PDB file of C-alpha atoms in Angstrom:
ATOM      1  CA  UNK A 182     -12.631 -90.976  37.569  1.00 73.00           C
ATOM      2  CA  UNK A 183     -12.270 -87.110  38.003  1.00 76.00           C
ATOM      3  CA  UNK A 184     -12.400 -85.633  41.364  1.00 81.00           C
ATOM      4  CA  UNK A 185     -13.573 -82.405  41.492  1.00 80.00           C
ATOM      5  CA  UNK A 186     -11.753 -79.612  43.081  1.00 84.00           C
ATOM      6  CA  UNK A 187     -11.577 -76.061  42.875  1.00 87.00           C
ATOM      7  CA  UNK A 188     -14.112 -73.071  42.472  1.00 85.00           C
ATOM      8  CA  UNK A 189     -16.816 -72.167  40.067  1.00 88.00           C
ATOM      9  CA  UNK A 190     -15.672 -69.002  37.914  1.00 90.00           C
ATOM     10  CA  UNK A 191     -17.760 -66.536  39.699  1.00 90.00           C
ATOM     11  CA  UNK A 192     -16.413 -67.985  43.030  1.00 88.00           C
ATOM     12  CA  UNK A 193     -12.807 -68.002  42.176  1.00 89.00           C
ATOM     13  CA  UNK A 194     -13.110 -64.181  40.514  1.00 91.00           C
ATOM     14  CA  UNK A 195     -14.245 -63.463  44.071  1.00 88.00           C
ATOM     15  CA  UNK A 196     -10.899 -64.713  45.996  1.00 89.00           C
ATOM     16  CA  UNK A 197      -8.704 -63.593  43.250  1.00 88.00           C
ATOM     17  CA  UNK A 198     -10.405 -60.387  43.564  1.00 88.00           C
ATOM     18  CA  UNK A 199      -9.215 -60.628  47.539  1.00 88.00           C
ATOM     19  CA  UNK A 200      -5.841 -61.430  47.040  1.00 87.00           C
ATOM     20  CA  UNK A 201      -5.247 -58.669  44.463  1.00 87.00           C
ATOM     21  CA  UNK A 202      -6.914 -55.933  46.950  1.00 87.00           C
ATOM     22  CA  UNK A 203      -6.163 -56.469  50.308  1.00 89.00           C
ATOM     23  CA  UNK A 204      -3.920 -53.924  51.343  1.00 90.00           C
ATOM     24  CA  UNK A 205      -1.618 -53.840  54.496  1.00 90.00           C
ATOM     25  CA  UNK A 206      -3.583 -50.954  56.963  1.00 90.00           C
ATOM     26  CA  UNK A 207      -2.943 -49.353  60.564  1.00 91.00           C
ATOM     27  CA  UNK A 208      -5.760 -46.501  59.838  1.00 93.00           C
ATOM     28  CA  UNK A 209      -8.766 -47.126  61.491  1.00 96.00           C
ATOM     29  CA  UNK A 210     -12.402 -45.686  62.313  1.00 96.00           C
ATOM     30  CA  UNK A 211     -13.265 -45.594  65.906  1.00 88.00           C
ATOM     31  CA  UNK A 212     -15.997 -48.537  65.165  1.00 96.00           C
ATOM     32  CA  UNK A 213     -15.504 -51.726  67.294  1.00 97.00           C
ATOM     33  CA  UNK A 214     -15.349 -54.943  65.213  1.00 97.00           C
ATOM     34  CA  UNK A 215     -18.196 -57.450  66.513  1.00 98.00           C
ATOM     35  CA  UNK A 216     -16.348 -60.785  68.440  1.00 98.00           C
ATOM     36  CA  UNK A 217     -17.871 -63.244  65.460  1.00 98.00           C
ATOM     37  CA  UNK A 218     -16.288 -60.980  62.944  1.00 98.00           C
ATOM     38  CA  UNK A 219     -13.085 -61.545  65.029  1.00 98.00           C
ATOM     39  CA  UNK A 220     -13.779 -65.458  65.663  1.00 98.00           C
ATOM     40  CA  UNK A 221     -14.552 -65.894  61.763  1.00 98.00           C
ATOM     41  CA  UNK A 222     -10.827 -64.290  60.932  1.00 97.00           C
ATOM     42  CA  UNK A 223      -9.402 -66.797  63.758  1.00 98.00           C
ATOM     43  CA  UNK A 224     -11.370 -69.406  62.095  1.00 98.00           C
ATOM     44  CA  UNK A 225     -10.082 -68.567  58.634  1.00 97.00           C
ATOM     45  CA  UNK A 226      -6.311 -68.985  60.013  1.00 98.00           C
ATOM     46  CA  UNK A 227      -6.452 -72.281  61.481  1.00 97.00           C
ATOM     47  CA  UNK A 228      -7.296 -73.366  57.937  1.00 98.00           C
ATOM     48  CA  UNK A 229      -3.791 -72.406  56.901  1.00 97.00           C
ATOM     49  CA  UNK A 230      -0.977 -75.075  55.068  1.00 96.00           C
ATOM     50  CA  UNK A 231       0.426 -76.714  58.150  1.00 94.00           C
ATOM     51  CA  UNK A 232       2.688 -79.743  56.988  1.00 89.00           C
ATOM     52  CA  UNK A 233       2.795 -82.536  59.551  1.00 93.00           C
ATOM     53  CA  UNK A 234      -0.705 -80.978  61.125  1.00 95.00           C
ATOM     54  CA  UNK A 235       1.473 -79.576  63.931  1.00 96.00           C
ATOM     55  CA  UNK A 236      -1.410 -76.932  64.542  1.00 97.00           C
ATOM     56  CA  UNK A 237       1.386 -74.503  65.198  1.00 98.00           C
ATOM     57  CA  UNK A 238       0.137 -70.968  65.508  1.00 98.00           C
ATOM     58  CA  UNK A 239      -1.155 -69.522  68.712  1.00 98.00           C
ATOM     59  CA  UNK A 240      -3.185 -66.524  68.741  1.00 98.00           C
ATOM     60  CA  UNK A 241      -4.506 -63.702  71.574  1.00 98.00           C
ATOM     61  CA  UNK A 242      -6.901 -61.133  71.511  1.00 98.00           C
ATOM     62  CA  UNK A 243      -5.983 -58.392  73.442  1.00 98.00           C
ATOM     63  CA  UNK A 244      -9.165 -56.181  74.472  1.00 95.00           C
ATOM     64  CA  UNK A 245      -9.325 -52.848  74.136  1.00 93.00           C
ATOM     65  CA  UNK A 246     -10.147 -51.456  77.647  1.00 92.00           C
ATOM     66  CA  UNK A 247      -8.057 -54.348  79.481  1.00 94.00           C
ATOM     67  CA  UNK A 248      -5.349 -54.388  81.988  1.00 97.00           C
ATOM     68  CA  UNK A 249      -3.314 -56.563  79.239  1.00 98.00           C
ATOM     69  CA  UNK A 250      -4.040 -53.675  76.393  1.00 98.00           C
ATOM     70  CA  UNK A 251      -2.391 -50.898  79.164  1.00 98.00           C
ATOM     71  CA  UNK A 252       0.338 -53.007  80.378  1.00 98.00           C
ATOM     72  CA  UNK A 253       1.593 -53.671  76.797  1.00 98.00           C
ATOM     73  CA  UNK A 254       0.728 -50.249  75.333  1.00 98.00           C
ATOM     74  CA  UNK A 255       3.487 -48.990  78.406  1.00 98.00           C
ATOM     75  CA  UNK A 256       5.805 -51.372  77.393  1.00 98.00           C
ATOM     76  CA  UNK A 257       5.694 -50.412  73.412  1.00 98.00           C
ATOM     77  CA  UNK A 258       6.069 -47.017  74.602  1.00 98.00           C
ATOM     78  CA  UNK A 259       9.258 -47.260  76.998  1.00 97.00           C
ATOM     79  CA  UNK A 260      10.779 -49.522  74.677  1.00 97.00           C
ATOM     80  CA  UNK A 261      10.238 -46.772  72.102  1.00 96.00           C
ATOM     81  CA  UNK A 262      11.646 -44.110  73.911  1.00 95.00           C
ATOM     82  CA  UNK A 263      14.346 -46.175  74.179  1.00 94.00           C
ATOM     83  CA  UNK A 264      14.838 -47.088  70.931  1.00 94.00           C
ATOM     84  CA  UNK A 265      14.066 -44.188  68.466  1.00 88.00           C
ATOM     85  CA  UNK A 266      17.278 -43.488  65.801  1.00 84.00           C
ATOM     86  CA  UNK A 267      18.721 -40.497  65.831  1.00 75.00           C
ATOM     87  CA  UNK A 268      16.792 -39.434  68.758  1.00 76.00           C
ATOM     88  CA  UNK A 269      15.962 -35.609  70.183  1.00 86.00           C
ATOM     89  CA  UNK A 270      14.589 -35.294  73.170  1.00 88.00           C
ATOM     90  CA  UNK A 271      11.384 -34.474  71.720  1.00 90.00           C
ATOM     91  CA  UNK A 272      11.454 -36.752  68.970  1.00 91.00           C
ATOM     92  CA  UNK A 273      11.458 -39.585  71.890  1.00 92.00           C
ATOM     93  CA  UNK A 274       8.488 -38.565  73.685  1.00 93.00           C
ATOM     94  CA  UNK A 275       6.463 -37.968  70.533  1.00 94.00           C
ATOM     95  CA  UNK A 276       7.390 -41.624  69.396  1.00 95.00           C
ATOM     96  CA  UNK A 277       6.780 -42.793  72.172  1.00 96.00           C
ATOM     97  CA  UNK A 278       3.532 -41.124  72.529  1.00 97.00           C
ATOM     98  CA  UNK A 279       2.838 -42.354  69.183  1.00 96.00           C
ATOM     99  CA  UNK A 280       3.623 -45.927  69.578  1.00 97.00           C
ATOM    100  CA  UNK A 281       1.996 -46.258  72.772  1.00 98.00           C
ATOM    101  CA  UNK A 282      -1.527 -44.578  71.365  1.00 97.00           C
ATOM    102  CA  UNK A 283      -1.748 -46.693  68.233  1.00 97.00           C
ATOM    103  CA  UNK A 284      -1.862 -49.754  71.044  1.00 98.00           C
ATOM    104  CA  UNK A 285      -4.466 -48.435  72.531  1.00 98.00           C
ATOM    105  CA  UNK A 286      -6.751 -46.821  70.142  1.00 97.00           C
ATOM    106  CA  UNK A 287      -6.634 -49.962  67.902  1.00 97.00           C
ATOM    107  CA  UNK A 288     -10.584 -51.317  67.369  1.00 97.00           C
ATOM    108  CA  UNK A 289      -8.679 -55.040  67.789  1.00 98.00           C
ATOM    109  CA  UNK A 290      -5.364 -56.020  68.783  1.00 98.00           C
ATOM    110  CA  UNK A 291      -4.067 -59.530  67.841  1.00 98.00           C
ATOM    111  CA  UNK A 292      -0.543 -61.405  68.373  1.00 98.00           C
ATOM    112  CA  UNK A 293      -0.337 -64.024  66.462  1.00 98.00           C
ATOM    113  CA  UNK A 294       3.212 -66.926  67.957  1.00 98.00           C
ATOM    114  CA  UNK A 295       4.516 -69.863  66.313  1.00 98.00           C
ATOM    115  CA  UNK A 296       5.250 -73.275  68.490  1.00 98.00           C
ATOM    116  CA  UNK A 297       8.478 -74.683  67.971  1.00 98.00           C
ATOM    117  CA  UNK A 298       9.181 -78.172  66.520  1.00 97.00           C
ATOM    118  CA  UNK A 299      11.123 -81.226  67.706  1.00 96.00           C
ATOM    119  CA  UNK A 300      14.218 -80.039  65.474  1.00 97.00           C
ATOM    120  CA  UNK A 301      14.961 -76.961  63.157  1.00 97.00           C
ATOM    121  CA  UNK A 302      13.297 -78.012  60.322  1.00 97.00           C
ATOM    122  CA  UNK A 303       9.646 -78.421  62.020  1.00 97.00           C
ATOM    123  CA  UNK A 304      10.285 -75.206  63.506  1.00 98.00           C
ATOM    124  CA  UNK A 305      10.749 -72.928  60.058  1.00 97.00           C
ATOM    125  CA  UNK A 306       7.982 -75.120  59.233  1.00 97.00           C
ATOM    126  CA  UNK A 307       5.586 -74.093  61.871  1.00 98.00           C
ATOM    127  CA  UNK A 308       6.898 -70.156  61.563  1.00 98.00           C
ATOM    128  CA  UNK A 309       5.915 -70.394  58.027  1.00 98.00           C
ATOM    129  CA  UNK A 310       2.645 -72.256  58.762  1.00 98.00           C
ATOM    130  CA  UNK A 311       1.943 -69.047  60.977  1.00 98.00           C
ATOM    131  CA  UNK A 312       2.693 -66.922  58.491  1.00 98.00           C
ATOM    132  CA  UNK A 313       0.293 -68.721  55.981  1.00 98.00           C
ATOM    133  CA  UNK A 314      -2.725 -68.496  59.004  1.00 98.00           C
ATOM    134  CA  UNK A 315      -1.759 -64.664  59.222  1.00 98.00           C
ATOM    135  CA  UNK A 316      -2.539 -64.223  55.370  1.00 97.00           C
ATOM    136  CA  UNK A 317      -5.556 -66.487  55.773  1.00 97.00           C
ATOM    137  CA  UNK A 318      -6.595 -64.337  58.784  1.00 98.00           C
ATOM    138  CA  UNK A 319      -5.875 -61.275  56.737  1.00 97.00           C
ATOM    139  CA  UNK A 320      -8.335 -62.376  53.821  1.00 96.00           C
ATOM    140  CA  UNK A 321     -11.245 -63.383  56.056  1.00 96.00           C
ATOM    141  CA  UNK A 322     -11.024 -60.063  57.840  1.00 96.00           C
ATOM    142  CA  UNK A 323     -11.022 -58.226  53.956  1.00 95.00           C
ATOM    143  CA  UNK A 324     -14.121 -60.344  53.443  1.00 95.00           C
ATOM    144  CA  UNK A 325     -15.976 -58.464  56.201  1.00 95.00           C
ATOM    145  CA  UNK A 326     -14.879 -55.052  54.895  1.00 95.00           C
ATOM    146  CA  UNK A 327     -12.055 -55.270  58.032  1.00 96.00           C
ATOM    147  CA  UNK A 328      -8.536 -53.544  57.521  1.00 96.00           C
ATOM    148  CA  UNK A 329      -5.192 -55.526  59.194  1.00 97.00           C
ATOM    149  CA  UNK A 330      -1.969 -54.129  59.952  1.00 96.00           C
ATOM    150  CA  UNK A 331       1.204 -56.882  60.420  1.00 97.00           C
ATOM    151  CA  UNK A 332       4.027 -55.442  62.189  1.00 97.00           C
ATOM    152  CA  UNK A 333       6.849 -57.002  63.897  1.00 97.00           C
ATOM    153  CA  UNK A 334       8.608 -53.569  64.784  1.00 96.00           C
ATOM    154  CA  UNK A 335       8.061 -51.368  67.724  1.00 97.00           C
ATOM    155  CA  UNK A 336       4.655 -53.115  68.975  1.00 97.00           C
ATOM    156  CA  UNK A 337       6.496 -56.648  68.910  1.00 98.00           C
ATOM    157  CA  UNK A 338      10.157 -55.416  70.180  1.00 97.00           C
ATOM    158  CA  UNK A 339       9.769 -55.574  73.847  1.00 98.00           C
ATOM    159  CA  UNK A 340      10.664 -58.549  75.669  1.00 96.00           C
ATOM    160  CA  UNK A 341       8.041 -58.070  78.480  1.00 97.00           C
ATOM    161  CA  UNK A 342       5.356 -58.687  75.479  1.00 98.00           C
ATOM    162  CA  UNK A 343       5.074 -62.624  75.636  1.00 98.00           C
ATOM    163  CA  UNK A 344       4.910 -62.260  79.250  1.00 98.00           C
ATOM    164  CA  UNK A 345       1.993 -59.866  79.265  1.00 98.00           C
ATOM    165  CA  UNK A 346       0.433 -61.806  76.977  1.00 98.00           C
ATOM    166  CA  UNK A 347       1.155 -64.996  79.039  1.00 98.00           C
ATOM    167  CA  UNK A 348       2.759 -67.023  76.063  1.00 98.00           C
ATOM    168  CA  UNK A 349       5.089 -69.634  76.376  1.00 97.00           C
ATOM    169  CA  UNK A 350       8.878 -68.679  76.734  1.00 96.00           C
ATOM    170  CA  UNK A 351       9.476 -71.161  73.586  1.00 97.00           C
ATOM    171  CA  UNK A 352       6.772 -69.576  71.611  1.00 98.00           C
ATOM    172  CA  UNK A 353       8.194 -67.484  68.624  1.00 98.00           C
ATOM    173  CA  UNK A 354       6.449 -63.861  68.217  1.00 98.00           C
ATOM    174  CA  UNK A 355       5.472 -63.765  64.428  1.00 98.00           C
ATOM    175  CA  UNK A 356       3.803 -59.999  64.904  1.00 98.00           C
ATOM    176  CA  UNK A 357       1.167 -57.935  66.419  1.00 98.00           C
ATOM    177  CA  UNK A 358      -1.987 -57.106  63.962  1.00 98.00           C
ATOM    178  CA  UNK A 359      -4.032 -54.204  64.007  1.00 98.00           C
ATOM    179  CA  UNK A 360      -7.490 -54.322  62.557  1.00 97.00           C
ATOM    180  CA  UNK A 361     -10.227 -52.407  62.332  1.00 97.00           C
ATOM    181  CA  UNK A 362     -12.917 -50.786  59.775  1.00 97.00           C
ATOM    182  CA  UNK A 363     -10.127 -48.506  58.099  1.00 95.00           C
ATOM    183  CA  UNK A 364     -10.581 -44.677  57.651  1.00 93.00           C
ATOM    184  CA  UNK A 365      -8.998 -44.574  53.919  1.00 88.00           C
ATOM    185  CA  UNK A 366      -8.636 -46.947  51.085  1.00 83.00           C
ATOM    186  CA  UNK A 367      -5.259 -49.035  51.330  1.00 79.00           C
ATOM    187  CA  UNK A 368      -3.467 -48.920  48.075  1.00 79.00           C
ATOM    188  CA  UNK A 369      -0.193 -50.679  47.398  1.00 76.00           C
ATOM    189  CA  UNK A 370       1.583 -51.926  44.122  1.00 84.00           C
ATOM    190  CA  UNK A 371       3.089 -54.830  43.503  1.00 88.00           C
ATOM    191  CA  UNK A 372       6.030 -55.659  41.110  1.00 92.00           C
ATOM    192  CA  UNK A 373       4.873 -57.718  38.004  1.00 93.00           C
ATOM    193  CA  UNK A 374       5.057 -61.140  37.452  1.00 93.00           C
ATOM    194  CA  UNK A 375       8.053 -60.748  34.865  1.00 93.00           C
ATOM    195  CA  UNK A 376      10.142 -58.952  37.466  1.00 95.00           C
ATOM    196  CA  UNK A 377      10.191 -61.743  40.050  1.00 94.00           C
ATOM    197  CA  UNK A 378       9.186 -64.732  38.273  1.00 96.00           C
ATOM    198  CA  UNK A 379      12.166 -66.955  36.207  1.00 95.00           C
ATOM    199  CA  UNK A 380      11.009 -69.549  33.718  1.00 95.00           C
ATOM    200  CA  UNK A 381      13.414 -72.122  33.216  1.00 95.00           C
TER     201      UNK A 381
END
């Protein structure tokens, strides 16, 4: 007996068509991003590959005119000014400036933690099970025209973050995303398959 599985052509052109085009972006219109837009991306992620079903990633939404939103935006920007290489004193404050404004203006601001396991192997395990809901989370959002930017530099460098955010202590911080409608095409190339593929 055959089981089936998979897609119909036109169905699978249509997710092949997402993986090849979504593009990594942190350029956004001013439009706000309805909640069910939001909910379907969170939806999307908890559908990841999770081996052992350890449920592992933990996700919050951090809204746009809330306490949480200011409170982190300060600490992205002090740990900025901080932290700049090769610093002037003017090359701080407009970094700072910088980091701290992308926080804020954002349309949606996500950070996305991984659980820890019993030993070290469930824990990789549930880091990369976060990563694969990220992805997941990323797609969904492509599929209702909705940009995403991963980073885990300066908006995911400061310790006071988890805090803010009230996540666990033992939680691992896999990045902040940025999304929104964005305000230019993404483009990005990618290496072919002969350059990082070996047949054996």
């Amino acid at each position: 007996m055959t089981i089936a599985y998979g897609l119909d052509a036109a169905a699978g052109r249509v997710i092949l068509s997402a993986l090849r085009n979504r593009r990594t972006c942190r350029s956004f219109t001013g439009d706000p991003v309805p909640k069910h837009v939001i909910e379907a991306m969170l939806e999307a992620a908890r559908w990841a590959p999770n081996h052992r079903l350890t449920n592992p990633w933990r996700f919050f939404v951090v809204g746009k005119e809330g306490a949480v939103r200011q409170k982190i935006a300060q600490l992205v920007h002090d740990w900025t000014y901080e932290n700049v290489k090769n610093p002037s004193p003017a090359r701080r404050v407009q970094s700072a400036d910088a980091a701290q404004r992308e926080i804020l203006d954002a349309p949606v601001l996500l950070y996305a933690f991984a659980v820890p396991g019993a030993d070290y192997e469930i824990t990789t395990e549930n880091y990369a099970a976060t990563c694969c809901a990220v992805q997941n989370l990323q797609l969904a959002a492509y599929a209702h025209g909705v940009a995403v930017g991963w980073s885990t530099g300066k908006p995911a460098k400061p310790e006071g973050v988890p805090a803010a955010l009230g996540a666990d202590a033992s939680w691992r911080l896999v990045g902040a995303l940025f999304a929104g409608y964005p305000a230019q095409e993404p483009r990005q190339e990618r290496k072919p398959v002969a350059e990082i593929a070996t047949w054996r």
